Amino acid sequence: APFPIELAQRCIASTISGVVMDPFIGAGTTALAAETLNREWIGAELSSKYCKMAAQRLLHHKKSKLV
């Protein structure tokens, strides 16, 4: 189920772990939250549809940081 990026950011920020692992990356919200906090991340997803969706969201985020 989709969840607010702020929830993921709060969880990630509360740890000292260097790498964030999301075994069900879905639309990429956790990866996006990790990116905004300058954390490395690993994501896994069986659905190619969701892999593409997450990749597009992350690419859009990276492009928006360059502007």
mmCIF file with all atom_site columns, C-alpha atoms in Angstrom:
data_model
loop_
_atom_site.group_PDB
_atom_site.id
_atom_site.type_symbol
_atom_site.label_atom_id
_atom_site.label_alt_id
_atom_site.label_comp_id
_atom_site.label_asym_id
_atom_site.label_entity_id
_atom_site.label_seq_id
_atom_site.pdbx_PDB_ins_code
_atom_site.Cartn_x
_atom_site.Cartn_y
_atom_site.Cartn_z
_atom_site.occupancy
_atom_site.B_iso_or_equiv
_atom_site.pdbx_formal_charge
_atom_site.auth_seq_id
_atom_site.auth_comp_id
_atom_site.auth_asym_id
_atom_site.auth_atom_id
_atom_site.pdbx_PDB_model_num
ATOM 1  C CA . ALA A 1 1  ? 0.000  0.000  0.000   1.00 0.00 ? 1  ALA A CA 1
ATOM 2  C CA . PRO A 1 2  ? 1.272  3.516  -0.756  1.00 0.00 ? 2  PRO A CA 1
ATOM 3  C CA . PHE A 1 3  ? 2.451  5.554  2.197   1.00 0.00 ? 3  PHE A CA 1
ATOM 4  C CA . PRO A 1 4  ? 3.674  9.120  2.703   1.00 0.00 ? 4  PRO A CA 1
ATOM 5  C CA . ILE A 1 5  ? 7.346  9.733  1.972   1.00 0.00 ? 5  ILE A CA 1
ATOM 6  C CA . GLU A 1 6  ? 7.587  11.533 5.318   1.00 0.00 ? 6  GLU A CA 1
ATOM 7  C CA . LEU A 1 7  ? 6.894  8.244  7.124   1.00 0.00 ? 7  LEU A CA 1
ATOM 8  C CA . ALA A 1 8  ? 9.785  6.529  5.355   1.00 0.00 ? 8  ALA A CA 1
ATOM 9  C CA . GLN A 1 9  ? 12.064 9.528  5.944   1.00 0.00 ? 9  GLN A CA 1
ATOM 10 C CA . ARG A 1 10 ? 11.284 9.479  9.639   1.00 0.00 ? 10 ARG A CA 1
ATOM 11 C CA . CYS A 1 11 ? 12.060 5.766  9.930   1.00 0.00 ? 11 CYS A CA 1
ATOM 12 C CA . ILE A 1 12 ? 15.290 6.057  7.927   1.00 0.00 ? 12 ILE A CA 1
ATOM 13 C CA . ALA A 1 13 ? 16.469 9.141  9.816   1.00 0.00 ? 13 ALA A CA 1
ATOM 14 C CA . SER A 1 14 ? 15.978 7.339  13.128  1.00 0.00 ? 14 SER A CA 1
ATOM 15 C CA . THR A 1 15 ? 18.700 4.782  12.329  1.00 0.00 ? 15 THR A CA 1
ATOM 16 C CA . ILE A 1 16 ? 22.455 4.934  12.011  1.00 0.00 ? 16 ILE A CA 1
ATOM 17 C CA . SER A 1 17 ? 22.574 2.148  9.443   1.00 0.00 ? 17 SER A CA 1
ATOM 18 C CA . GLY A 1 18 ? 24.309 3.179  6.245   1.00 0.00 ? 18 GLY A CA 1
ATOM 19 C CA . VAL A 1 19 ? 22.198 1.230  3.738   1.00 0.00 ? 19 VAL A CA 1
ATOM 20 C CA . VAL A 1 20 ? 18.404 1.063  3.522   1.00 0.00 ? 20 VAL A CA 1
ATOM 21 C CA . MET A 1 21 ? 16.963 -2.275 2.314   1.00 0.00 ? 21 MET A CA 1
ATOM 22 C CA . ASP A 1 22 ? 13.425 -2.475 0.938   1.00 0.00 ? 22 ASP A CA 1
ATOM 23 C CA . PRO A 1 23 ? 12.574 -6.051 -0.113  1.00 0.00 ? 23 PRO A CA 1
ATOM 24 C CA . PHE A 1 24 ? 9.276  -4.928 -1.698  1.00 0.00 ? 24 PHE A CA 1
ATOM 25 C CA . ILE A 1 25 ? 10.188 -1.611 -3.292  1.00 0.00 ? 25 ILE A CA 1
ATOM 26 C CA . GLY A 1 26 ? 6.896  -1.113 -5.124  1.00 0.00 ? 26 GLY A CA 1
ATOM 27 C CA . ALA A 1 27 ? 6.611  2.474  -6.355  1.00 0.00 ? 27 ALA A CA 1
ATOM 28 C CA . GLY A 1 28 ? 9.940  3.402  -4.771  1.00 0.00 ? 28 GLY A CA 1
ATOM 29 C CA . THR A 1 29 ? 8.812  5.555  -1.861  1.00 0.00 ? 29 THR A CA 1
ATOM 30 C CA . THR A 1 30 ? 11.429 4.130  0.506   1.00 0.00 ? 30 THR A CA 1
ATOM 31 C CA . ALA A 1 31 ? 14.187 4.543  -2.086  1.00 0.00 ? 31 ALA A CA 1
ATOM 32 C CA . LEU A 1 32 ? 13.083 8.122  -2.719  1.00 0.00 ? 32 LEU A CA 1
ATOM 33 C CA . ALA A 1 33 ? 13.127 8.828  1.011   1.00 0.00 ? 33 ALA A CA 1
ATOM 34 C CA . ALA A 1 34 ? 16.622 7.342  1.269   1.00 0.00 ? 34 ALA A CA 1
ATOM 35 C CA . GLU A 1 35 ? 17.795 9.502  -1.642  1.00 0.00 ? 35 GLU A CA 1
ATOM 36 C CA . THR A 1 36 ? 16.476 12.672 0.016   1.00 0.00 ? 36 THR A CA 1
ATOM 37 C CA . LEU A 1 37 ? 18.427 11.759 3.158   1.00 0.00 ? 37 LEU A CA 1
ATOM 38 C CA . ASN A 1 38 ? 21.606 10.986 1.169   1.00 0.00 ? 38 ASN A CA 1
ATOM 39 C CA . ARG A 1 39 ? 21.496 7.323  2.161   1.00 0.00 ? 39 ARG A CA 1
ATOM 40 C CA . GLU A 1 40 ? 22.398 4.365  -0.002  1.00 0.00 ? 40 GLU A CA 1
ATOM 41 C CA . TRP A 1 41 ? 19.598 1.909  -0.642  1.00 0.00 ? 41 TRP A CA 1
ATOM 42 C CA . ILE A 1 42 ? 18.844 -1.514 -2.091  1.00 0.00 ? 42 ILE A CA 1
ATOM 43 C CA . GLY A 1 43 ? 15.412 -2.442 -3.395  1.00 0.00 ? 43 GLY A CA 1
ATOM 44 C CA . ALA A 1 44 ? 13.897 -5.645 -4.733  1.00 0.00 ? 44 ALA A CA 1
ATOM 45 C CA . GLU A 1 45 ? 10.650 -6.107 -6.636  1.00 0.00 ? 45 GLU A CA 1
ATOM 46 C CA . LEU A 1 46 ? 9.180  -8.973 -8.659  1.00 0.00 ? 46 LEU A CA 1
ATOM 47 C CA . SER A 1 47 ? 6.796  -6.851 -10.719 1.00 0.00 ? 47 SER A CA 1
ATOM 48 C CA . SER A 1 48 ? 8.412  -5.248 -13.756 1.00 0.00 ? 48 SER A CA 1
ATOM 49 C CA . LYS A 1 49 ? 5.582  -2.692 -13.734 1.00 0.00 ? 49 LYS A CA 1
ATOM 50 C CA . TYR A 1 50 ? 6.568  -1.490 -10.271 1.00 0.00 ? 50 TYR A CA 1
ATOM 51 C CA . CYS A 1 51 ? 10.293 -1.603 -11.101 1.00 0.00 ? 51 CYS A CA 1
ATOM 52 C CA . LYS A 1 52 ? 9.663  0.766  -14.009 1.00 0.00 ? 52 LYS A CA 1
ATOM 53 C CA . MET A 1 53 ? 7.466  2.997  -11.861 1.00 0.00 ? 53 MET A CA 1
ATOM 54 C CA . ALA A 1 54 ? 10.116 3.246  -9.145  1.00 0.00 ? 54 ALA A CA 1
ATOM 55 C CA . ALA A 1 55 ? 12.869 3.903  -11.694 1.00 0.00 ? 55 ALA A CA 1
ATOM 56 C CA . GLN A 1 56 ? 10.840 6.722  -13.252 1.00 0.00 ? 56 GLN A CA 1
ATOM 57 C CA . ARG A 1 57 ? 10.136 8.334  -9.867  1.00 0.00 ? 57 ARG A CA 1
ATOM 58 C CA . LEU A 1 58 ? 13.809 8.193  -8.897  1.00 0.00 ? 58 LEU A CA 1
ATOM 59 C CA . LEU A 1 59 ? 14.938 9.548  -12.255 1.00 0.00 ? 59 LEU A CA 1
ATOM 60 C CA . HIS A 1 60 ? 12.456 12.422 -11.980 1.00 0.00 ? 60 HIS A CA 1
ATOM 61 C CA . HIS A 1 61 ? 13.736 13.171 -8.475  1.00 0.00 ? 61 HIS A CA 1
ATOM 62 C CA . LYS A 1 62 ? 17.375 13.192 -9.612  1.00 0.00 ? 62 LYS A CA 1
ATOM 63 C CA . LYS A 1 63 ? 16.577 15.450 -12.561 1.00 0.00 ? 63 LYS A CA 1
ATOM 64 C CA . SER A 1 64 ? 14.678 17.881 -10.333 1.00 0.00 ? 64 SER A CA 1
ATOM 65 C CA . LYS A 1 65 ? 17.725 18.156 -8.039  1.00 0.00 ? 65 LYS A CA 1
ATOM 66 C CA . LEU A 1 66 ? 19.851 19.281 -10.990 1.00 0.00 ? 66 LEU A CA 1
ATOM 67 C CA . VAL A 1 67 ? 17.586 22.215 -11.812 1.00 0.00 ? 67 VAL A CA 1
#
